[in-house]
Amino acid sequence: VQMLQSGAEVKKPGASVKVSCETSGYTFINYGVTWVRQAPGQRPEWMGWINPYSGDSDTAQKFRDRVTMTTDTSTSTAYMELRRLRSDDTAVYYCAREVYSGPSGNEYWGQGTLVTVSS
Amino acid sequence: EIVMTQSPATLSVSPGERATLSCRASQSVGSNLAWYQQRPGQSPRLLIYGALTRATGIPARFSGSGSATEFTLTISSLQSEDFAVYFCQQYSHWPRGTFGQGTKVEIK
């Protein structure tokens, strides 16, 4: 199982960023994809989860109006778009897959995408 | 929202010694608890899920215990590669994926 994320981004406040997560080594539609971010020196923060089979998603309350998670089953790729960026959105963003197709802890992780928000 | 609290914040341990890390949930999460190790500059690594099941490839010196609101991660004999930050995470209640603030295990 591999999860390969897109490269680092530098954005200005108010802009949007879209992070991709290309998966391989398993059947993409059988497992949800979780998005987690981690600001420097902070604990990881769960952002949301998407089911590639149904398209159903669940987003943490604080991100509901700024985050869109999508998937492309033809390329086994998940995407997370964060809009109206602020300086406190500076963090490493990770995609991850659970042990099995249900809440179970995230066993496989992407390498992380550093998003820096600065004017 | 469930709050996960880890203790201690920092644990100083000599190589070869045992380390015991604690995680407390503000309400019961059953056995829906995971432990992760994170080394500097790396992604989190799943150690334990279901409170006590080791993930694939995790050495037997790592063990998890507990249920409901009190959980423990034990590293039986610390190796040099085990000095890192450890996070617990509940996945029982929404938002599913609440992490504790972490315990840093450092060399004494």
mmCIF file with all atom_site columns, C-alpha atoms in Angstrom:
data_model
loop_
_atom_site.group_PDB
_atom_site.id
_atom_site.type_symbol
_atom_site.label_atom_id
_atom_site.label_alt_id
_atom_site.label_comp_id
_atom_site.label_asym_id
_atom_site.label_entity_id
_atom_site.label_seq_id
_atom_site.pdbx_PDB_ins_code
_atom_site.Cartn_x
_atom_site.Cartn_y
_atom_site.Cartn_z
_atom_site.occupancy
_atom_site.B_iso_or_equiv
_atom_site.pdbx_formal_charge
_atom_site.auth_seq_id
_atom_site.auth_comp_id
_atom_site.auth_asym_id
_atom_site.auth_atom_id
_atom_site.pdbx_PDB_model_num
ATOM 1   C CA . VAL A 1 1   ? 0.000   0.000  0.000   1.00 0.00 ? 1   VAL A CA 1
ATOM 2   C CA . GLN A 1 2   ? 1.317   3.413  -0.944  1.00 0.00 ? 2   GLN A CA 1
ATOM 3   C CA . MET A 1 3   ? -0.136  6.879  -0.630  1.00 0.00 ? 3   MET A CA 1
ATOM 4   C CA . LEU A 1 4   ? 1.775   9.510  -2.583  1.00 0.00 ? 4   LEU A CA 1
ATOM 5   C CA . GLN A 1 5   ? 0.905   13.130 -1.955  1.00 0.00 ? 5   GLN A CA 1
ATOM 6   C CA . SER A 1 6   ? 1.482   16.230 -4.032  1.00 0.00 ? 6   SER A CA 1
ATOM 7   C CA . GLY A 1 7   ? 4.318   18.602 -3.290  1.00 0.00 ? 7   GLY A CA 1
ATOM 8   C CA . ALA A 1 8   ? 4.686   21.521 -0.926  1.00 0.00 ? 8   ALA A CA 1
ATOM 9   C CA . GLU A 1 9   ? 2.651   24.657 -1.548  1.00 0.00 ? 9   GLU A CA 1
ATOM 10  C CA . VAL A 1 10  ? 3.060   28.306 -0.600  1.00 0.00 ? 10  VAL A CA 1
ATOM 11  C CA . LYS A 1 11  ? -0.142  30.313 -0.660  1.00 0.00 ? 11  LYS A CA 1
ATOM 12  C CA . LYS A 1 12  ? -1.284  33.796 0.242   1.00 0.00 ? 12  LYS A CA 1
ATOM 13  C CA . PRO A 1 13  ? -4.049  34.400 2.771   1.00 0.00 ? 13  PRO A CA 1
ATOM 14  C CA . GLY A 1 14  ? -7.454  34.059 1.156   1.00 0.00 ? 14  GLY A CA 1
ATOM 15  C CA . ALA A 1 15  ? -6.253  31.663 -1.542  1.00 0.00 ? 15  ALA A CA 1
ATOM 16  C CA . SER A 1 16  ? -7.158  27.991 -1.943  1.00 0.00 ? 16  SER A CA 1
ATOM 17  C CA . VAL A 1 17  ? -5.010  24.858 -1.994  1.00 0.00 ? 17  VAL A CA 1
ATOM 18  C CA . LYS A 1 18  ? -5.786  21.418 -3.361  1.00 0.00 ? 18  LYS A CA 1
ATOM 19  C CA . VAL A 1 19  ? -3.738  18.484 -2.111  1.00 0.00 ? 19  VAL A CA 1
ATOM 20  C CA . SER A 1 20  ? -3.774  15.183 -3.957  1.00 0.00 ? 20  SER A CA 1
ATOM 21  C CA . CYS A 1 21  ? -3.167  11.686 -2.622  1.00 0.00 ? 21  CYS A CA 1
ATOM 22  C CA . GLU A 1 22  ? -2.477  8.995  -5.218  1.00 0.00 ? 22  GLU A CA 1
ATOM 23  C CA . THR A 1 23  ? -2.990  5.524  -3.802  1.00 0.00 ? 23  THR A CA 1
ATOM 24  C CA . SER A 1 24  ? -1.795  2.110  -4.955  1.00 0.00 ? 24  SER A CA 1
ATOM 25  C CA . GLY A 1 25  ? -1.481  -1.447 -3.708  1.00 0.00 ? 25  GLY A CA 1
ATOM 26  C CA . TYR A 1 26  ? -5.081  -1.935 -2.672  1.00 0.00 ? 26  TYR A CA 1
ATOM 27  C CA . THR A 1 27  ? -8.627  -1.652 -3.999  1.00 0.00 ? 27  THR A CA 1
ATOM 28  C CA . PHE A 1 28  ? -9.320  2.057  -3.691  1.00 0.00 ? 28  PHE A CA 1
ATOM 29  C CA . ILE A 1 29  ? -13.081 1.852  -3.391  1.00 0.00 ? 29  ILE A CA 1
ATOM 30  C CA . ASN A 1 30  ? -12.922 -0.581 -0.469  1.00 0.00 ? 30  ASN A CA 1
ATOM 31  C CA . TYR A 1 31  ? -11.414 1.832  2.079   1.00 0.00 ? 31  TYR A CA 1
ATOM 32  C CA . GLY A 1 32  ? -12.129 5.360  3.185   1.00 0.00 ? 32  GLY A CA 1
ATOM 33  C CA . VAL A 1 33  ? -9.479  8.064  2.961   1.00 0.00 ? 33  VAL A CA 1
ATOM 34  C CA . THR A 1 34  ? -8.864  10.224 5.996   1.00 0.00 ? 34  THR A CA 1
ATOM 35  C CA . TRP A 1 35  ? -7.325  13.696 5.977   1.00 0.00 ? 35  TRP A CA 1
ATOM 36  C CA . VAL A 1 36  ? -5.302  14.871 8.966   1.00 0.00 ? 36  VAL A CA 1
ATOM 37  C CA . ARG A 1 37  ? -3.245  18.008 9.408   1.00 0.00 ? 37  ARG A CA 1
ATOM 38  C CA . GLN A 1 38  ? -0.496  18.850 11.856  1.00 0.00 ? 38  GLN A CA 1
ATOM 39  C CA . ALA A 1 39  ? 0.682   22.362 12.611  1.00 0.00 ? 39  ALA A CA 1
ATOM 40  C CA . PRO A 1 40  ? 4.315   22.758 13.718  1.00 0.00 ? 40  PRO A CA 1
ATOM 41  C CA . GLY A 1 41  ? 4.827   21.288 17.183  1.00 0.00 ? 41  GLY A CA 1
ATOM 42  C CA . GLN A 1 42  ? 1.143   20.423 17.562  1.00 0.00 ? 42  GLN A CA 1
ATOM 43  C CA . ARG A 1 43  ? -0.909  17.265 17.782  1.00 0.00 ? 43  ARG A CA 1
ATOM 44  C CA . PRO A 1 44  ? -2.430  15.845 14.602  1.00 0.00 ? 44  PRO A CA 1
ATOM 45  C CA . GLU A 1 45  ? -5.906  17.181 13.839  1.00 0.00 ? 45  GLU A CA 1
ATOM 46  C CA . TRP A 1 46  ? -8.559  15.086 12.094  1.00 0.00 ? 46  TRP A CA 1
ATOM 47  C CA . MET A 1 47  ? -10.091 17.026 9.236   1.00 0.00 ? 47  MET A CA 1
ATOM 48  C CA . GLY A 1 48  ? -12.412 14.540 7.604   1.00 0.00 ? 48  GLY A CA 1
ATOM 49  C CA . TRP A 1 49  ? -12.984 11.274 5.801   1.00 0.00 ? 49  TRP A CA 1
ATOM 50  C CA . ILE A 1 50  ? -14.386 10.254 2.444   1.00 0.00 ? 50  ILE A CA 1
ATOM 51  C CA . ASN A 1 51  ? -15.765 6.981  1.130   1.00 0.00 ? 51  ASN A CA 1
ATOM 52  C CA . PRO A 1 52  ? -14.493 6.582  -2.464  1.00 0.00 ? 52  PRO A CA 1
ATOM 53  C CA . TYR A 1 53  ? -17.198 4.051  -3.287  1.00 0.00 ? 53  TYR A CA 1
ATOM 54  C CA . SER A 1 54  ? -20.212 6.166  -2.332  1.00 0.00 ? 54  SER A CA 1
ATOM 55  C CA . GLY A 1 55  ? -18.706 9.633  -2.272  1.00 0.00 ? 55  GLY A CA 1
ATOM 56  C CA . ASP A 1 56  ? -20.066 10.124 1.242   1.00 0.00 ? 56  ASP A CA 1
ATOM 57  C CA . SER A 1 57  ? -17.876 12.269 3.436   1.00 0.00 ? 57  SER A CA 1
ATOM 58  C CA . ASP A 1 58  ? -17.660 13.504 6.981   1.00 0.00 ? 58  ASP A CA 1
ATOM 59  C CA . THR A 1 59  ? -15.885 16.752 7.832   1.00 0.00 ? 59  THR A CA 1
ATOM 60  C CA . ALA A 1 60  ? -14.895 18.161 11.198  1.00 0.00 ? 60  ALA A CA 1
ATOM 61  C CA . GLN A 1 61  ? -17.144 21.039 12.206  1.00 0.00 ? 61  GLN A CA 1
ATOM 62  C CA . LYS A 1 62  ? -14.404 23.658 12.099  1.00 0.00 ? 62  LYS A CA 1
ATOM 63  C CA . PHE A 1 63  ? -13.649 22.895 8.440   1.00 0.00 ? 63  PHE A CA 1
ATOM 64  C CA . ARG A 1 64  ? -17.178 22.334 7.127   1.00 0.00 ? 64  ARG A CA 1
ATOM 65  C CA . ASP A 1 65  ? -17.447 25.598 5.231   1.00 0.00 ? 65  ASP A CA 1
ATOM 66  C CA . ARG A 1 66  ? -13.909 25.596 3.814   1.00 0.00 ? 66  ARG A CA 1
ATOM 67  C CA . VAL A 1 67  ? -13.013 21.990 2.955   1.00 0.00 ? 67  VAL A CA 1
ATOM 68  C CA . THR A 1 68  ? -14.070 19.813 0.043   1.00 0.00 ? 68  THR A CA 1
ATOM 69  C CA . MET A 1 69  ? -12.930 16.217 -0.211  1.00 0.00 ? 69  MET A CA 1
ATOM 70  C CA . THR A 1 70  ? -13.274 14.326 -3.475  1.00 0.00 ? 70  THR A CA 1
ATOM 71  C CA . THR A 1 71  ? -11.992 11.166 -5.117  1.00 0.00 ? 71  THR A CA 1
ATOM 72  C CA . ASP A 1 72  ? -11.243 9.993  -8.642  1.00 0.00 ? 72  ASP A CA 1
ATOM 73  C CA . THR A 1 73  ? -11.799 6.247  -8.766  1.00 0.00 ? 73  THR A CA 1
ATOM 74  C CA . SER A 1 74  ? -10.298 6.020  -12.275 1.00 0.00 ? 74  SER A CA 1
ATOM 75  C CA . THR A 1 75  ? -6.898  7.047  -10.898 1.00 0.00 ? 75  THR A CA 1
ATOM 76  C CA . SER A 1 76  ? -7.342  5.905  -7.264  1.00 0.00 ? 76  SER A CA 1
ATOM 77  C CA . THR A 1 77  ? -6.641  9.450  -6.140  1.00 0.00 ? 77  THR A CA 1
ATOM 78  C CA . ALA A 1 78  ? -8.160  11.457 -3.315  1.00 0.00 ? 78  ALA A CA 1
ATOM 79  C CA . TYR A 1 79  ? -8.196  15.237 -3.125  1.00 0.00 ? 79  TYR A CA 1
ATOM 80  C CA . MET A 1 80  ? -8.645  17.738 -0.326  1.00 0.00 ? 80  MET A CA 1
ATOM 81  C CA . GLU A 1 81  ? -9.284  21.394 -1.107  1.00 0.00 ? 81  GLU A CA 1
ATOM 82  C CA . LEU A 1 82  ? -9.042  24.032 1.602   1.00 0.00 ? 82  LEU A CA 1
ATOM 83  C CA . ARG A 1 83  ? -10.360 27.499 0.766   1.00 0.00 ? 83  ARG A CA 1
ATOM 84  C CA . ARG A 1 84  ? -9.970  30.969 2.272   1.00 0.00 ? 84  ARG A CA 1
ATOM 85  C CA . LEU A 1 85  ? -6.580  30.108 3.693   1.00 0.00 ? 85  LEU A CA 1
ATOM 86  C CA . ARG A 1 86  ? -5.339  31.818 6.839   1.00 0.00 ? 86  ARG A CA 1
ATOM 87  C CA . SER A 1 87  ? -1.898  31.910 8.414   1.00 0.00 ? 87  SER A CA 1
ATOM 88  C CA . ASP A 1 88  ? -2.971  29.356 11.027  1.00 0.00 ? 88  ASP A CA 1
ATOM 89  C CA . ASP A 1 89  ? -3.662  26.860 8.223   1.00 0.00 ? 89  ASP A CA 1
ATOM 90  C CA . THR A 1 90  ? 0.099   26.495 7.860   1.00 0.00 ? 90  THR A CA 1
ATOM 91  C CA . ALA A 1 91  ? 0.645   22.808 8.531   1.00 0.00 ? 91  ALA A CA 1
ATOM 92  C CA . VAL A 1 92  ? 1.588   19.457 7.091   1.00 0.00 ? 92  VAL A CA 1
ATOM 93  C CA . TYR A 1 93  ? -1.457  17.813 5.534   1.00 0.00 ? 93  TYR A CA 1
ATOM 94  C CA . TYR A 1 94  ? -1.664  14.019 5.431   1.00 0.00 ? 94  TYR A CA 1
ATOM 95  C CA . CYS A 1 95  ? -3.915  11.508 3.773   1.00 0.00 ? 95  CYS A CA 1
ATOM 96  C CA . ALA A 1 96  ? -4.272  8.136  5.436   1.00 0.00 ? 96  ALA A CA 1
ATOM 97  C CA . ARG A 1 97  ? -6.064  4.806  5.155   1.00 0.00 ? 97  ARG A CA 1
ATOM 98  C CA . GLU A 1 98  ? -7.516  2.758  7.989   1.00 0.00 ? 98  GLU A CA 1
ATOM 99  C CA . VAL A 1 99  ? -6.581  -0.790 8.905   1.00 0.00 ? 99  VAL A CA 1
ATOM 100 C CA . TYR A 1 100 ? -9.877  -2.085 7.553   1.00 0.00 ? 100 TYR A CA 1
ATOM 101 C CA . SER A 1 101 ? -12.973 -0.571 5.983   1.00 0.00 ? 101 SER A CA 1
ATOM 102 C CA . GLY A 1 102 ? -14.333 0.959  9.154   1.00 0.00 ? 102 GLY A CA 1
ATOM 103 C CA . PRO A 1 103 ? -13.083 3.023  12.087  1.00 0.00 ? 103 PRO A CA 1
ATOM 104 C CA . SER A 1 104 ? -9.899  1.255  13.094  1.00 0.00 ? 104 SER A CA 1
ATOM 105 C CA . GLY A 1 105 ? -6.889  3.543  13.275  1.00 0.00 ? 105 GLY A CA 1
ATOM 106 C CA . ASN A 1 106 ? -4.896  4.806  10.301  1.00 0.00 ? 106 ASN A CA 1
ATOM 107 C CA . GLU A 1 107 ? -2.280  2.272  9.233   1.00 0.00 ? 107 GLU A CA 1
ATOM 108 C CA . TYR A 1 108 ? -1.080  3.781  5.953   1.00 0.00 ? 108 TYR A CA 1
ATOM 109 C CA . TRP A 1 109 ? -0.064  7.399  5.582   1.00 0.00 ? 109 TRP A CA 1
ATOM 110 C CA . GLY A 1 110 ? 1.102   9.659  2.824   1.00 0.00 ? 110 GLY A CA 1
ATOM 111 C CA . GLN A 1 111 ? 4.408   11.445 3.213   1.00 0.00 ? 111 GLN A CA 1
ATOM 112 C CA . GLY A 1 112 ? 2.668   14.703 4.023   1.00 0.00 ? 112 GLY A CA 1
ATOM 113 C CA . THR A 1 113 ? 2.259   17.953 2.108   1.00 0.00 ? 113 THR A CA 1
ATOM 114 C CA . LEU A 1 114 ? 3.529   21.140 3.706   1.00 0.00 ? 114 LEU A CA 1
ATOM 115 C CA . VAL A 1 115 ? 1.199   24.049 3.079   1.00 0.00 ? 115 VAL A CA 1
ATOM 116 C CA . THR A 1 116 ? 2.597   27.429 4.046   1.00 0.00 ? 116 THR A CA 1
ATOM 117 C CA . VAL A 1 117 ? 0.258   30.409 4.181   1.00 0.00 ? 117 VAL A CA 1
ATOM 118 C CA . SER A 1 118 ? 2.089   33.692 4.149   1.00 0.00 ? 118 SER A CA 1
ATOM 119 C CA . SER A 1 119 ? 1.632   37.121 2.697   1.00 0.00 ? 119 SER A CA 1
ATOM 120 C CA . GLU B 2 1   ? -16.450 16.506 21.740  1.00 0.00 ? 1   GLU B CA 1
ATOM 121 C CA . ILE B 2 2   ? -14.218 13.941 23.378  1.00 0.00 ? 2   ILE B CA 1
ATOM 122 C CA . VAL B 2 3   ? -10.981 15.257 24.857  1.00 0.00 ? 3   VAL B CA 1
ATOM 123 C CA . MET B 2 4   ? -7.951  12.965 24.931  1.00 0.00 ? 4   MET B CA 1
ATOM 124 C CA . THR B 2 5   ? -5.343  13.719 27.586  1.00 0.00 ? 5   THR B CA 1
ATOM 125 C CA . GLN B 2 6   ? -1.931  12.101 27.648  1.00 0.00 ? 6   GLN B CA 1
ATOM 126 C CA . SER B 2 7   ? 0.562   11.915 30.466  1.00 0.00 ? 7   SER B CA 1
ATOM 127 C CA . PRO B 2 8   ? 3.294   12.638 31.095  1.00 0.00 ? 8   PRO B CA 1
ATOM 128 C CA . ALA B 2 9   ? 4.161   15.310 28.553  1.00 0.00 ? 9   ALA B CA 1
ATOM 129 C CA . THR B 2 10  ? 7.771   14.143 28.545  1.00 0.00 ? 10  THR B CA 1
ATOM 130 C CA . LEU B 2 11  ? 9.190   10.830 29.716  1.00 0.00 ? 11  LEU B CA 1
ATOM 131 C CA . SER B 2 12  ? 12.934  10.452 30.262  1.00 0.00 ? 12  SER B CA 1
ATOM 132 C CA . VAL B 2 13  ? 14.015  6.835  30.001  1.00 0.00 ? 13  VAL B CA 1
ATOM 133 C CA . SER B 2 14  ? 17.319  5.020  29.636  1.00 0.00 ? 14  SER B CA 1
ATOM 134 C CA . PRO B 2 15  ? 17.784  2.557  26.770  1.00 0.00 ? 15  PRO B CA 1
ATOM 135 C CA . GLY B 2 16  ? 16.692  -0.912 27.816  1.00 0.00 ? 16  GLY B CA 1
ATOM 136 C CA . GLU B 2 17  ? 14.248  0.370  30.421  1.00 0.00 ? 17  GLU B CA 1
ATOM 137 C CA . ARG B 2 18  ? 10.465  0.129  30.349  1.00 0.00 ? 18  ARG B CA 1
ATOM 138 C CA . ALA B 2 19  ? 8.315   3.092  29.367  1.00 0.00 ? 19  ALA B CA 1
ATOM 139 C CA . THR B 2 20  ? 4.670   3.462  30.357  1.00 0.00 ? 20  THR B CA 1
ATOM 140 C CA . LEU B 2 21  ? 2.531   6.085  28.642  1.00 0.00 ? 21  LEU B CA 1
ATOM 141 C CA . SER B 2 22  ? -1.019  6.981  29.635  1.00 0.00 ? 22  SER B CA 1
ATOM 142 C CA . CYS B 2 23  ? -4.010  8.272  27.722  1.00 0.00 ? 23  CYS B CA 1
ATOM 143 C CA . ARG B 2 24  ? -7.331  9.269  29.221  1.00 0.00 ? 24  ARG B CA 1
ATOM 144 C CA . ALA B 2 25  ? -10.593 9.948  27.380  1.00 0.00 ? 25  ALA B CA 1
ATOM 145 C CA . SER B 2 26  ? -13.160 12.433 28.686  1.00 0.00 ? 26  SER B CA 1
ATOM 146 C CA . GLN B 2 27  ? -15.855 9.813  28.081  1.00 0.00 ? 27  GLN B CA 1
ATOM 147 C CA . SER B 2 28  ? -15.859 6.153  27.225  1.00 0.00 ? 28  SER B CA 1
ATOM 148 C CA . VAL B 2 29  ? -14.481 5.201  23.811  1.00 0.00 ? 29  VAL B CA 1
ATOM 149 C CA . GLY B 2 30  ? -14.770 1.458  24.428  1.00 0.00 ? 30  GLY B CA 1
ATOM 150 C CA . SER B 2 31  ? -11.756 -0.164 22.764  1.00 0.00 ? 31  SER B CA 1
ATOM 151 C CA . ASN B 2 32  ? -11.702 2.296  19.873  1.00 0.00 ? 32  ASN B CA 1
ATOM 152 C CA . LEU B 2 33  ? -8.257  3.631  20.683  1.00 0.00 ? 33  LEU B CA 1
ATOM 153 C CA . ALA B 2 34  ? -5.075  3.758  18.605  1.00 0.00 ? 34  ALA B CA 1
ATOM 154 C CA . TRP B 2 35  ? -1.482  4.626  19.435  1.00 0.00 ? 35  TRP B CA 1
ATOM 155 C CA . TYR B 2 36  ? 0.971   6.210  17.015  1.00 0.00 ? 36  TYR B CA 1
ATOM 156 C CA . GLN B 2 37  ? 4.683   6.883  17.035  1.00 0.00 ? 37  GLN B CA 1
ATOM 157 C CA . GLN B 2 38  ? 6.028   9.941  15.247  1.00 0.00 ? 38  GLN B CA 1
ATOM 158 C CA . ARG B 2 39  ? 9.688   10.632 14.664  1.00 0.00 ? 39  ARG B CA 1
ATOM 159 C CA . PRO B 2 40  ? 10.827  14.130 13.610  1.00 0.00 ? 40  PRO B CA 1
ATOM 160 C CA . GLY B 2 41  ? 9.969   14.890 10.008  1.00 0.00 ? 41  GLY B CA 1
ATOM 161 C CA . GLN B 2 42  ? 8.041   11.648 9.534   1.00 0.00 ? 42  GLN B CA 1
ATOM 162 C CA . SER B 2 43  ? 4.412   10.695 9.196   1.00 0.00 ? 43  SER B CA 1
ATOM 163 C CA . PRO B 2 44  ? 2.724   9.070  12.182  1.00 0.00 ? 44  PRO B CA 1
ATOM 164 C CA . ARG B 2 45  ? 3.180   5.312  12.382  1.00 0.00 ? 45  ARG B CA 1
ATOM 165 C CA . LEU B 2 46  ? 0.350   3.158  13.705  1.00 0.00 ? 46  LEU B CA 1
ATOM 166 C CA . LEU B 2 47  ? 1.482   0.963  16.594  1.00 0.00 ? 47  LEU B CA 1
ATOM 167 C CA . ILE B 2 48  ? -1.719  -0.257 18.242  1.00 0.00 ? 48  ILE B CA 1
ATOM 168 C CA . TYR B 2 49  ? -5.412  -0.248 17.307  1.00 0.00 ? 49  TYR B CA 1
ATOM 169 C CA . GLY B 2 50  ? -8.422  -1.618 19.091  1.00 0.00 ? 50  GLY B CA 1
ATOM 170 C CA . ALA B 2 51  ? -6.597  -0.609 22.278  1.00 0.00 ? 51  ALA B CA 1
ATOM 171 C CA . LEU B 2 52  ? -4.435  -3.739 22.310  1.00 0.00 ? 52  LEU B CA 1
ATOM 172 C CA . THR B 2 53  ? -3.840  -5.101 18.763  1.00 0.00 ? 53  THR B CA 1
ATOM 173 C CA . ARG B 2 54  ? -0.405  -4.486 17.309  1.00 0.00 ? 54  ARG B CA 1
ATOM 174 C CA . ALA B 2 55  ? -0.376  -3.222 13.745  1.00 0.00 ? 55  ALA B CA 1
ATOM 175 C CA . THR B 2 56  ? 1.452   -5.170 11.059  1.00 0.00 ? 56  THR B CA 1
ATOM 176 C CA . GLY B 2 57  ? 5.195   -5.274 11.601  1.00 0.00 ? 57  GLY B CA 1
ATOM 177 C CA . ILE B 2 58  ? 5.185   -3.662 15.033  1.00 0.00 ? 58  ILE B CA 1
ATOM 178 C CA . PRO B 2 59  ? 7.655   -5.308 17.444  1.00 0.00 ? 59  PRO B CA 1
ATOM 179 C CA . ALA B 2 60  ? 6.319   -7.245 20.395  1.00 0.00 ? 60  ALA B CA 1
ATOM 180 C CA . ARG B 2 61  ? 7.965   -4.830 22.858  1.00 0.00 ? 61  ARG B CA 1
ATOM 181 C CA . PHE B 2 62  ? 5.043   -2.484 22.163  1.00 0.00 ? 62  PHE B CA 1
ATOM 182 C CA . SER B 2 63  ? 1.834   -3.404 23.969  1.00 0.00 ? 63  SER B CA 1
ATOM 183 C CA . GLY B 2 64  ? -1.452  -1.653 24.602  1.00 0.00 ? 64  GLY B CA 1
ATOM 184 C CA . SER B 2 65  ? -3.988  -2.103 27.351  1.00 0.00 ? 65  SER B CA 1
ATOM 185 C CA . GLY B 2 66  ? -7.069  -0.492 28.833  1.00 0.00 ? 66  GLY B CA 1
ATOM 186 C CA . SER B 2 67  ? -10.638 0.254  27.841  1.00 0.00 ? 67  SER B CA 1
ATOM 187 C CA . ALA B 2 68  ? -13.367 2.846  28.262  1.00 0.00 ? 68  ALA B CA 1
ATOM 188 C CA . THR B 2 69  ? -11.487 5.935  29.487  1.00 0.00 ? 69  THR B CA 1
ATOM 189 C CA . GLU B 2 70  ? -8.063  4.735  30.625  1.00 0.00 ? 70  GLU B CA 1
ATOM 190 C CA . PHE B 2 71  ? -5.401  3.376  28.287  1.00 0.00 ? 71  PHE B CA 1
ATOM 191 C CA . THR B 2 72  ? -1.727  2.522  28.495  1.00 0.00 ? 72  THR B CA 1
ATOM 192 C CA . LEU B 2 73  ? 1.042   2.014  25.964  1.00 0.00 ? 73  LEU B CA 1
ATOM 193 C CA . THR B 2 74  ? 3.995   0.057  27.297  1.00 0.00 ? 74  THR B CA 1
ATOM 194 C CA . ILE B 2 75  ? 7.370   -0.233 25.627  1.00 0.00 ? 75  ILE B CA 1
ATOM 195 C CA . SER B 2 76  ? 9.046   -3.092 27.443  1.00 0.00 ? 76  SER B CA 1
ATOM 196 C CA . SER B 2 77  ? 12.699  -2.359 26.645  1.00 0.00 ? 77  SER B CA 1
ATOM 197 C CA . LEU B 2 78  ? 13.425  0.911  24.904  1.00 0.00 ? 78  LEU B CA 1
ATOM 198 C CA . GLN B 2 79  ? 15.589  0.792  21.806  1.00 0.00 ? 79  GLN B CA 1
ATOM 199 C CA . SER B 2 80  ? 17.325  3.822  20.308  1.00 0.00 ? 80  SER B CA 1
ATOM 200 C CA . GLU B 2 81  ? 14.750  4.053  17.525  1.00 0.00 ? 81  GLU B CA 1
ATOM 201 C CA . ASP B 2 82  ? 11.896  4.281  20.044  1.00 0.00 ? 82  ASP B CA 1
ATOM 202 C CA . PHE B 2 83  ? 12.782  7.787  21.202  1.00 0.00 ? 83  PHE B CA 1
ATOM 203 C CA . ALA B 2 84  ? 10.000  9.766  19.559  1.00 0.00 ? 84  ALA B CA 1
ATOM 204 C CA . VAL B 2 85  ? 6.627   11.363 20.235  1.00 0.00 ? 85  VAL B CA 1
ATOM 205 C CA . TYR B 2 86  ? 3.626   9.114  20.882  1.00 0.00 ? 86  TYR B CA 1
ATOM 206 C CA . PHE B 2 87  ? 0.002   10.071 20.294  1.00 0.00 ? 87  PHE B CA 1
ATOM 207 C CA . CYS B 2 88  ? -3.207  8.330  21.231  1.00 0.00 ? 88  CYS B CA 1
ATOM 208 C CA . GLN B 2 89  ? -6.327  8.710  19.097  1.00 0.00 ? 89  GLN B CA 1
ATOM 209 C CA . GLN B 2 90  ? -9.945  7.791  19.694  1.00 0.00 ? 90  GLN B CA 1
ATOM 210 C CA . TYR B 2 91  ? -12.148 6.762  16.808  1.00 0.00 ? 91  TYR B CA 1
ATOM 211 C CA . SER B 2 92  ? -15.327 5.950  18.692  1.00 0.00 ? 92  SER B CA 1
ATOM 212 C CA . HIS B 2 93  ? -17.204 9.225  18.674  1.00 0.00 ? 93  HIS B CA 1
ATOM 213 C CA . TRP B 2 94  ? -17.583 12.019 16.171  1.00 0.00 ? 94  TRP B CA 1
ATOM 214 C CA . PRO B 2 95  ? -15.352 13.708 15.195  1.00 0.00 ? 95  PRO B CA 1
ATOM 215 C CA . ARG B 2 96  ? -13.726 10.339 14.840  1.00 0.00 ? 96  ARG B CA 1
ATOM 216 C CA . GLY B 2 97  ? -10.047 10.860 15.098  1.00 0.00 ? 97  GLY B CA 1
ATOM 217 C CA . THR B 2 98  ? -9.434  13.039 18.136  1.00 0.00 ? 98  THR B CA 1
ATOM 218 C CA . PHE B 2 99  ? -5.774  12.922 19.155  1.00 0.00 ? 99  PHE B CA 1
ATOM 219 C CA . GLY B 2 100 ? -4.106  13.446 22.492  1.00 0.00 ? 100 GLY B CA 1
ATOM 220 C CA . GLN B 2 101 ? -1.443  16.127 22.847  1.00 0.00 ? 101 GLN B CA 1
ATOM 221 C CA . GLY B 2 102 ? 1.389   13.615 22.777  1.00 0.00 ? 102 GLY B CA 1
ATOM 222 C CA . THR B 2 103 ? 4.102   12.209 25.034  1.00 0.00 ? 103 THR B CA 1
ATOM 223 C CA . LYS B 2 104 ? 7.705   12.771 24.095  1.00 0.00 ? 104 LYS B CA 1
ATOM 224 C CA . VAL B 2 105 ? 9.969   9.874  25.065  1.00 0.00 ? 105 VAL B CA 1
ATOM 225 C CA . GLU B 2 106 ? 13.513  11.137 25.411  1.00 0.00 ? 106 GLU B CA 1
ATOM 226 C CA . ILE B 2 107 ? 16.831  9.630  26.349  1.00 0.00 ? 107 ILE B CA 1
ATOM 227 C CA . LYS B 2 108 ? 17.668  9.942  30.016  1.00 0.00 ? 108 LYS B CA 1
#
